[in-house]
Every structure is written in C-alpha cells, then in structure tokens.
Amino acid sequence: MPRYGFLGLGIMGSAMAANLVRAGFGVTVWNRTPEKCAPLVALGAKQAATPRDAAAHSEITFAMLADPAAARQVCFGPYGVLQGLDEGRGYVDVSTVDDATARDVGAAVRECGGRFLDAPVSGTKKPAEDGALVFLASGDRRLFDEAAPALDAMGKKSFYLGETPGQGTRMKLVINSIMGSMLTALCEGLSLGLKGGLEGSDMLEVLASGAVANPMFSIKGAMMLRDEFPASFPLRHMQKDMHLALGLGNDLGQAMPCAAAAGEAFKKARAGGLADEDFSALFRLFR
Ligand code: NAP
C-alpha cells in the first residue's frame, strides 16, 4: 500500500484526507494551523510538523491550499515540499491556482527529481465528503496512473488533460468562470422577479422546468430564498477564481464580459463582509 501525504485541511482537504484514511491508506497530514490535524489523527492519520516531513514520508503528497500564494509558500518556503521530495516521489497539487503557479511548481518538483500533477477538483464540500469529486489533472502521466487509487478514493472521475502542467488548472478556471457568471445571473434574475412581485419558490420551480435547469440553481437558489449561506465554497475563493480566470483571459486575449461583470460583483461582496460566507451570499448584494 502506498503512503500518502496531505497538506491543507480546510473545508475540502479535511474531507478528502479523511476519505484516504477511511480507504485504508497510510496518510500523513500537515496543516498551517496544526490544531486542525486532530480529527484526522483521531481517524488514524499521522501528523507531520512541516510540509517537508509529510512529503519525505510519502510516496505521493497531495496539497489542497487556499490560493497561489499558499501553494507557492508550501512548496518553495522554509521546510517546504521541495525539501522533502527526492527521486521519484510524487506531488499532486489539487488546489485551484493559476496556470503559472502550476507550471512553476511543476518545474521545481522535476528539478528535484520528483514528479508533478496539477489536479484541481470540480465539486464542493458534500462531494468531497462523499468521495465524489471530479479531478482535472495534467502533468506526469505515470504519476496520474499511480495516483489512481487515491484519486478513486476521493473522487468519482478523473480526467487527464495533457502533459503540460497547468492544463488541469485552465480547465478548472473555465468551469469556475462559467459558474460565477451563472450564479451572478441567478442573483440578478431572482432579485428582479422578487421586486416584480413573484414568489421565489415559483421562480425556482419554473427555472427547474426549462432549458436553464441545473443543480446549482436549485441548491443555491433555495439558500438565497432562505437567506442562509453556510460556506461550502467560500465567496473569497470564488472571487479569487474569477480574478484568476480573467487573468487567463488577459494572457490569451480572450474577451470575457460576463466573467468581468461577475468578478466585480464578487469583489464588491468580498469587500462588503461576505468573504467567509458561501459564494451564493452574493445574493445579498442584489437584494
Ligand atoms: P479553506 O477551507 O479556506 O482552506 C484553505 C486551506 O489553505 C487551509 O488548510 C489553510 O490553512 C491553508 N492555507 C491558507 N493560506 C496558507 C498559507 N499561506 N500557507 C499554508 N497554508 C495555507 O478552503 P477550501 O474550501 O478547502 O478550498 C481549498 C482550495 O480548493 C481553494 O483553492 C479553493 O478554491 C479550491 N476549491 C474549493 C471548493 C469548495 O467548494 N470549498 C471546491 C473546489 C475547489 P489554515 O487552516 O491554517 O488556515
């Protein structure tokens, strides 16, 4: 049985690491705030003092960190992953970052003799708990195949999107730029309808019966009508993803008017105190 490392025990990482432990793998965890390791240790994981130690004790180490700055810090920083990787060890960053970060980390890992995948996930807290995430991977093909038992314990499907690190990340940014634009459109439409005297529940039922039906509108729409936004996907991360997607659009010369407007709305909501609510709390900006 391979031994796995897991760095970053936030909303997603804690659920994903727990699924690795429950599947019977030996898992070594690390988190910047060490107290968050306790529930994983209670399940049977070992706790490492640094990312370096976790990587040095594992065949493959996964990282689920907040943003590009965190991903770079944990990789390149003091006692970072690079110091624990030697010949043949694997590093799989499943955080949502930008493609430059994925490429830089990938190049540094290869220079140390290690192997790298960026493999961000589609799916939120519940799919993470249920082992039903979708992985969007690019980089070392052999590592993708070797990581399959772990990816299968944490997810329901894994896509391999090419040898160049960053392609998985680009796929993730495409998804989230669409998702952020759709969520903004839902906020706008529901708010318009409520001001026009329509019942919220009627609007959701009508939307669910037509061509624009989708699970996100049903789930997030119901949260909006209840005005309850416990964080599955924190708004600050969605704002970060819109920013990263727009950066990719700038790099590639792609016009993104919908994502640009949605990104501004998320930025305003983040600055207005909604950063730690679920991203559907954007609705409060429109009401
Ligand atoms: P989260 O609950 O905010 O957890 C963030 C994790 O990053 C924590 O473990 C945090 O450590 C760590 N961290 C932050 N800054 C750090 C730094 N400078 N150095 C080291 N560690 C640092 O976030 P999450 O919801 O689990 O999301 C994690 C990633 O997955 C993000 O990139 C997000 O965009 C992506 N994602 C999230 C979802 C979702 O639905 N939640 C879905 C798909 C993808 P502390 O505990 O010490 O703060």
Short mmCIF file of C-alpha atoms and ligand atoms in Angstrom, two decimals:
data_model
loop_
_atom_site.label_atom_id
_atom_site.label_comp_id
_atom_site.label_asym_id
_atom_site.label_seq_id
_atom_site.Cartn_x
_atom_site.Cartn_y
_atom_site.Cartn_z
CA MET A 1 0.00 0.00 0.00
CA PRO A 2 1.44 3.41 -0.90
CA ARG A 3 1.72 6.02 1.82
CA TYR A 4 0.16 9.40 1.06
CA GLY A 5 0.82 12.89 2.38
CA PHE A 6 -1.93 15.51 2.59
CA LEU A 7 -1.23 19.23 3.08
CA GLY A 8 -4.06 21.67 3.82
CA LEU A 9 -7.02 20.62 5.97
CA GLY A 10 -9.62 23.28 5.19
CA ILE A 11 -13.21 22.58 4.12
CA MET A 12 -12.11 20.42 1.19
CA GLY A 13 -8.79 18.98 2.36
CA SER A 14 -10.11 17.66 5.69
CA ALA A 15 -12.87 15.71 3.92
CA MET A 16 -10.54 14.41 1.19
CA ALA A 17 -7.83 13.30 3.61
CA ALA A 18 -10.46 11.55 5.74
CA ASN A 19 -11.56 9.55 2.70
CA LEU A 20 -7.96 8.42 2.11
CA VAL A 21 -7.68 7.26 5.73
CA ARG A 22 -11.07 5.50 5.58
CA ALA A 23 -9.99 3.71 2.39
CA GLY A 24 -7.19 2.11 4.43
CA PHE A 25 -4.18 4.09 3.17
CA GLY A 26 -1.43 5.29 5.46
CA VAL A 27 -1.78 9.09 5.47
CA THR A 28 0.49 11.78 6.90
CA VAL A 29 -1.23 15.15 7.27
CA TRP A 30 0.03 18.69 7.76
CA ASN A 31 -1.85 21.96 8.19
CA ARG A 32 -0.57 25.50 8.81
CA THR A 33 -2.87 25.69 11.84
CA PRO A 34 -1.80 22.40 13.43
CA GLU A 35 -4.91 22.01 15.64
CA LYS A 36 -6.94 21.16 12.52
CA CYS A 37 -5.00 17.89 12.23
CA ALA A 38 -6.62 16.47 15.39
CA PRO A 39 -9.76 14.92 13.79
CA LEU A 40 -7.59 13.25 11.13
CA VAL A 41 -5.18 11.91 13.74
CA ALA A 42 -8.19 10.56 15.64
CA LEU A 43 -9.19 8.70 12.45
CA GLY A 44 -5.71 7.13 12.17
CA ALA A 45 -3.55 9.63 10.24
CA LYS A 46 -0.05 10.62 11.32
CA GLN A 47 0.71 14.32 11.79
CA ALA A 48 3.83 15.92 10.28
CA ALA A 49 5.44 19.05 11.69
CA THR A 50 6.23 20.54 8.26
CA PRO A 51 5.29 20.06 4.58
CA ARG A 52 8.85 18.78 4.06
CA ASP A 53 8.35 15.99 6.60
CA ALA A 54 4.99 14.97 5.15
CA ALA A 55 6.48 14.77 1.63
CA ALA A 56 9.56 12.89 2.81
CA HIS A 57 7.40 10.18 4.44
CA SER A 58 5.04 9.70 1.49
CA GLU A 59 5.22 8.23 -2.00
CA ILE A 60 2.68 10.78 -3.22
CA THR A 61 1.76 14.02 -1.43
CA PHE A 62 -1.45 15.95 -2.15
CA ALA A 63 -1.95 19.64 -1.39
CA MET A 64 -5.33 21.42 -1.04
CA LEU A 65 -4.44 25.02 -0.27
CA ALA A 66 -6.27 28.34 -0.46
CA ASP A 67 -4.65 30.16 -3.38
CA PRO A 68 -1.48 30.63 -5.47
CA ALA A 69 0.36 32.39 -2.61
CA ALA A 70 -0.33 29.46 -0.26
CA ALA A 71 0.61 26.89 -2.92
CA ARG A 72 3.94 28.66 -3.54
CA GLN A 73 4.64 29.11 0.18
CA VAL A 74 4.07 25.42 0.97
CA CYS A 75 6.19 24.32 -1.99
CA PHE A 76 9.07 26.82 -2.04
CA GLY A 77 9.05 28.13 1.55
CA PRO A 78 11.19 27.07 4.51
CA TYR A 79 10.61 23.39 5.36
CA GLY A 80 8.58 23.25 2.16
CA VAL A 81 7.65 20.31 -0.05
CA LEU A 82 10.70 20.72 -2.30
CA GLN A 83 12.99 19.91 0.63
CA GLY A 84 11.22 16.59 1.19
CA LEU A 85 10.98 15.38 -2.38
CA ASP A 86 13.64 13.11 -3.75
CA GLU A 87 13.93 10.87 -6.80
CA GLY A 88 10.58 9.51 -7.94
CA ARG A 89 8.31 10.94 -5.24
CA GLY A 90 5.07 12.47 -6.47
CA TYR A 91 3.45 15.81 -5.68
CA VAL A 92 -0.16 16.47 -6.69
CA ASP A 93 -1.50 19.98 -6.13
CA VAL A 94 -5.30 19.81 -6.11
CA SER A 95 -5.77 23.47 -5.06
CA THR A 96 -7.26 25.98 -7.51
CA VAL A 97 -4.37 28.21 -8.57
CA ASP A 98 -3.29 29.90 -11.81
CA ASP A 99 -1.50 28.05 -14.59
CA ALA A 100 1.78 29.95 -13.97
CA THR A 101 1.86 28.66 -10.38
CA ALA A 102 1.16 25.12 -11.59
CA ARG A 103 3.96 25.34 -14.15
CA ASP A 104 6.47 26.91 -11.70
CA VAL A 105 5.77 24.31 -9.02
CA GLY A 106 5.89 21.53 -11.62
CA ALA A 107 9.27 22.68 -12.95
CA ALA A 108 10.75 22.95 -9.43
CA VAL A 109 9.48 19.49 -8.47
CA ARG A 110 11.00 17.97 -11.61
CA GLU A 111 14.34 19.69 -10.88
CA CYS A 112 14.37 17.89 -7.51
CA GLY A 113 13.85 14.56 -9.30
CA GLY A 114 10.20 14.42 -8.27
CA ARG A 115 7.07 14.12 -10.42
CA PHE A 116 4.17 16.56 -10.54
CA LEU A 117 0.49 16.85 -11.41
CA ASP A 118 -1.83 19.79 -11.04
CA ALA A 119 -5.25 18.25 -10.43
CA PRO A 120 -7.81 20.79 -9.20
CA VAL A 121 -11.25 19.48 -8.39
CA SER A 122 -14.75 20.12 -9.57
CA GLY A 123 -17.23 19.61 -6.71
CA THR A 124 -17.73 21.21 -3.34
CA LYS A 125 -17.92 20.21 0.36
CA LYS A 126 -20.56 17.47 0.02
CA PRO A 127 -18.92 15.71 -2.96
CA ALA A 128 -15.61 15.96 -1.06
CA GLU A 129 -17.23 14.22 1.93
CA ASP A 130 -18.88 11.63 -0.32
CA GLY A 131 -15.72 10.85 -2.32
CA ALA A 132 -17.49 12.14 -5.43
CA LEU A 133 -15.14 14.87 -6.69
CA VAL A 134 -14.00 15.20 -10.31
CA PHE A 135 -10.23 15.62 -10.79
CA LEU A 136 -8.86 17.71 -13.67
CA ALA A 137 -5.26 16.60 -14.00
CA SER A 138 -2.27 17.48 -16.14
CA GLY A 139 1.43 16.72 -15.90
CA ASP A 140 3.25 13.42 -15.38
CA ARG A 141 1.15 10.63 -16.94
CA ARG A 142 2.77 7.85 -14.94
CA LEU A 143 2.06 9.70 -11.72
CA PHE A 144 -1.58 10.11 -12.81
CA ASP A 145 -1.85 6.34 -13.21
CA GLU A 146 -0.05 5.63 -9.93
CA ALA A 147 -2.24 8.12 -8.05
CA ALA A 148 -5.44 6.46 -9.35
CA PRO A 149 -6.21 4.50 -6.14
CA ALA A 150 -6.08 7.73 -4.13
CA LEU A 151 -8.00 9.76 -6.72
CA ASP A 152 -10.63 7.00 -6.80
CA ALA A 153 -10.98 7.13 -3.00
CA MET A 154 -11.57 10.89 -3.13
CA GLY A 155 -13.45 11.25 -6.41
CA LYS A 156 -15.85 9.67 -8.88
CA LYS A 157 -14.00 10.59 -12.07
CA SER A 158 -10.54 11.78 -13.10
CA PHE A 159 -9.66 13.49 -16.37
CA TYR A 160 -6.12 13.57 -17.75
CA LEU A 161 -5.85 16.75 -19.81
CA GLY A 162 -2.28 16.65 -21.09
CA GLU A 163 1.39 16.51 -20.21
CA THR A 164 1.89 20.24 -19.71
CA PRO A 165 1.20 21.23 -16.09
CA GLY A 166 -1.40 23.98 -15.96
CA GLN A 167 -3.93 22.44 -18.36
CA GLY A 168 -5.94 20.96 -15.47
CA THR A 169 -5.85 24.38 -13.82
CA ARG A 170 -7.04 26.07 -17.01
CA MET A 171 -9.97 23.62 -17.17
CA LYS A 172 -10.87 24.46 -13.57
CA LEU A 173 -10.78 28.21 -14.30
CA VAL A 174 -13.05 27.68 -17.32
CA ILE A 175 -15.58 25.88 -15.10
CA ASN A 176 -15.50 28.49 -12.35
CA SER A 177 -15.69 31.49 -14.68
CA ILE A 178 -18.88 29.95 -16.10
CA MET A 179 -20.18 29.05 -12.63
CA GLY A 180 -19.50 32.52 -11.23
CA SER A 181 -21.24 34.16 -14.20
CA MET A 182 -24.24 31.83 -13.88
CA LEU A 183 -24.55 32.43 -10.15
CA THR A 184 -24.45 36.19 -10.72
CA ALA A 185 -27.16 35.90 -13.38
CA LEU A 186 -29.30 33.87 -10.95
CA CYS A 187 -28.91 36.55 -8.23
CA GLU A 188 -29.89 39.24 -10.70
CA GLY A 189 -32.90 37.35 -12.10
CA LEU A 190 -34.29 36.22 -8.73
CA SER A 191 -33.93 39.70 -7.34
CA LEU A 192 -35.69 41.17 -10.38
CA GLY A 193 -38.54 38.70 -10.01
CA LEU A 194 -38.95 39.35 -6.26
CA LYS A 195 -39.13 43.09 -6.89
CA GLY A 196 -41.72 42.32 -9.57
CA GLY A 197 -43.93 40.55 -7.03
CA LEU A 198 -43.15 36.94 -8.00
CA GLU A 199 -42.79 34.18 -5.39
CA GLY A 200 -39.21 32.91 -5.03
CA SER A 201 -40.29 29.27 -4.84
CA ASP A 202 -42.38 29.67 -8.00
CA MET A 203 -39.39 31.14 -9.84
CA LEU A 204 -37.10 28.26 -8.83
CA GLU A 205 -39.70 25.71 -9.92
CA VAL A 206 -40.15 27.42 -13.29
CA LEU A 207 -36.36 27.62 -13.81
CA ALA A 208 -36.03 23.93 -12.92
CA SER A 209 -38.65 23.02 -15.53
CA GLY A 210 -36.98 24.63 -18.53
CA ALA A 211 -33.84 24.75 -20.60
CA VAL A 212 -31.83 26.66 -17.97
CA ALA A 213 -32.41 23.99 -15.29
CA ASN A 214 -29.26 22.98 -13.42
CA PRO A 215 -28.45 21.62 -9.95
CA MET A 216 -26.60 24.78 -8.89
CA PHE A 217 -29.67 26.99 -9.46
CA SER A 218 -31.83 24.61 -7.39
CA ILE A 219 -29.39 24.25 -4.48
CA LYS A 220 -28.05 27.80 -4.32
CA GLY A 221 -31.41 29.35 -5.24
CA ALA A 222 -33.00 27.65 -2.20
CA MET A 223 -30.21 29.02 0.03
CA MET A 224 -30.82 32.51 -1.37
CA LEU A 225 -34.52 32.36 -0.57
CA ARG A 226 -33.76 31.17 2.99
CA ASP A 227 -31.05 33.86 3.33
CA GLU A 228 -28.75 31.18 4.84
CA PHE A 229 -25.24 30.82 3.47
CA PRO A 230 -23.16 28.28 5.44
CA ALA A 231 -19.91 28.05 3.46
CA SER A 232 -19.44 25.07 1.18
CA PHE A 233 -17.45 27.16 -1.27
CA PRO A 234 -16.38 30.38 0.46
CA LEU A 235 -17.09 33.56 -1.52
CA ARG A 236 -13.46 34.71 -1.16
CA HIS A 237 -12.35 31.64 -3.15
CA MET A 238 -14.88 32.30 -5.91
CA GLN A 239 -13.68 35.91 -6.14
CA LYS A 240 -10.11 34.58 -6.34
CA ASP A 241 -11.11 32.18 -9.13
CA MET A 242 -12.85 34.93 -11.14
CA HIS A 243 -9.69 37.02 -10.79
CA LEU A 244 -7.52 34.09 -11.95
CA ALA A 245 -9.86 33.27 -14.86
CA LEU A 246 -9.83 36.90 -16.00
CA GLY A 247 -6.03 36.85 -15.79
CA LEU A 248 -6.00 33.82 -18.07
CA GLY A 249 -8.34 35.70 -20.43
CA ASN A 250 -5.92 38.63 -20.46
CA ASP A 251 -2.97 36.32 -21.18
CA LEU A 252 -4.77 34.60 -24.04
CA GLY A 253 -6.52 37.67 -25.48
CA GLN A 254 -9.99 36.25 -24.77
CA ALA A 255 -12.83 38.73 -24.20
CA MET A 256 -14.78 37.75 -21.04
CA PRO A 257 -17.50 40.37 -20.50
CA CYS A 258 -19.74 38.09 -18.39
CA ALA A 259 -16.92 36.94 -16.10
CA ALA A 260 -15.63 40.52 -15.79
CA ALA A 261 -19.02 41.78 -14.59
CA ALA A 262 -19.46 38.81 -12.25
CA GLY A 263 -15.92 39.25 -10.94
CA GLU A 264 -16.67 42.86 -9.98
CA ALA A 265 -19.80 41.74 -8.14
CA PHE A 266 -17.85 39.12 -6.16
CA LYS A 267 -15.13 41.67 -5.42
CA LYS A 268 -17.71 44.08 -4.01
CA ALA A 269 -19.33 41.30 -1.95
CA ARG A 270 -15.96 40.22 -0.57
CA ALA A 271 -15.09 43.78 0.43
CA GLY A 272 -18.58 44.13 1.93
CA GLY A 273 -18.04 41.47 4.59
CA LEU A 274 -19.26 38.35 2.76
CA ALA A 275 -15.83 36.74 2.20
CA ASP A 276 -16.36 33.79 4.52
CA GLU A 277 -19.99 33.09 3.60
CA ASP A 278 -20.87 30.68 0.82
CA PHE A 279 -20.44 32.24 -2.63
CA SER A 280 -24.23 32.22 -3.04
CA ALA A 281 -24.29 35.03 -0.43
CA LEU A 282 -23.63 37.25 -3.44
CA PHE A 283 -27.44 37.44 -3.48
CA ARG A 284 -27.28 39.89 -0.54
CA LEU A 285 -25.60 42.37 -2.84
CA PHE A 286 -28.60 42.34 -5.16
CA ARG A 287 -31.45 42.29 -2.64
P1 NAP B 1 -10.34 26.67 3.10
O1 NAP B 1 -11.34 25.96 3.94
O2 NAP B 1 -10.25 28.15 3.17
O3 NAP B 1 -8.89 26.02 3.41
C1 NAP B 1 -7.72 26.63 2.94
C2 NAP B 1 -6.51 25.83 3.38
O4 NAP B 1 -5.33 26.52 2.91
C3 NAP B 1 -6.37 25.71 4.90
O5 NAP B 1 -5.82 24.45 5.20
C4 NAP B 1 -5.39 26.84 5.23
O6 NAP B 1 -4.67 26.63 6.42
C5 NAP B 1 -4.47 26.74 4.03
N1 NAP B 1 -3.67 27.95 3.84
C6 NAP B 1 -4.11 29.19 3.52
N2 NAP B 1 -3.07 30.03 3.37
C7 NAP B 1 -1.94 29.31 3.63
C8 NAP B 1 -0.55 29.62 3.63
N3 NAP B 1 -0.10 30.84 3.34
N4 NAP B 1 0.31 28.62 3.92
C9 NAP B 1 -0.14 27.38 4.21
N5 NAP B 1 -1.44 27.01 4.21
C10 NAP B 1 -2.33 27.97 3.92
O7 NAP B 1 -10.52 26.36 1.56
P2 NAP B 1 -11.25 25.13 0.81
O8 NAP B 1 -12.67 25.47 0.58
O9 NAP B 1 -10.86 23.85 1.45
O10 NAP B 1 -10.53 25.27 -0.63
C11 NAP B 1 -9.19 24.91 -0.84
C12 NAP B 1 -8.88 25.09 -2.32
O11 NAP B 1 -9.80 24.29 -3.09
C13 NAP B 1 -9.03 26.52 -2.84
O12 NAP B 1 -8.07 26.73 -3.84
C14 NAP B 1 -10.44 26.52 -3.44
O13 NAP B 1 -10.58 27.50 -4.46
C15 NAP B 1 -10.50 25.11 -4.01
N6 NAP B 1 -11.85 24.55 -4.14
C16 NAP B 1 -12.76 24.71 -3.14
C17 NAP B 1 -14.02 24.15 -3.28
C18 NAP B 1 -15.10 24.33 -2.23
O14 NAP B 1 -16.25 24.09 -2.55
N7 NAP B 1 -14.79 24.70 -0.99
C19 NAP B 1 -14.35 23.42 -4.43
C20 NAP B 1 -13.37 23.24 -5.42
C21 NAP B 1 -12.12 23.81 -5.25
P3 NAP B 1 -5.25 27.16 7.84
O15 NAP B 1 -6.17 26.09 8.29
O16 NAP B 1 -4.03 27.31 8.67
O17 NAP B 1 -5.93 28.47 7.57
#
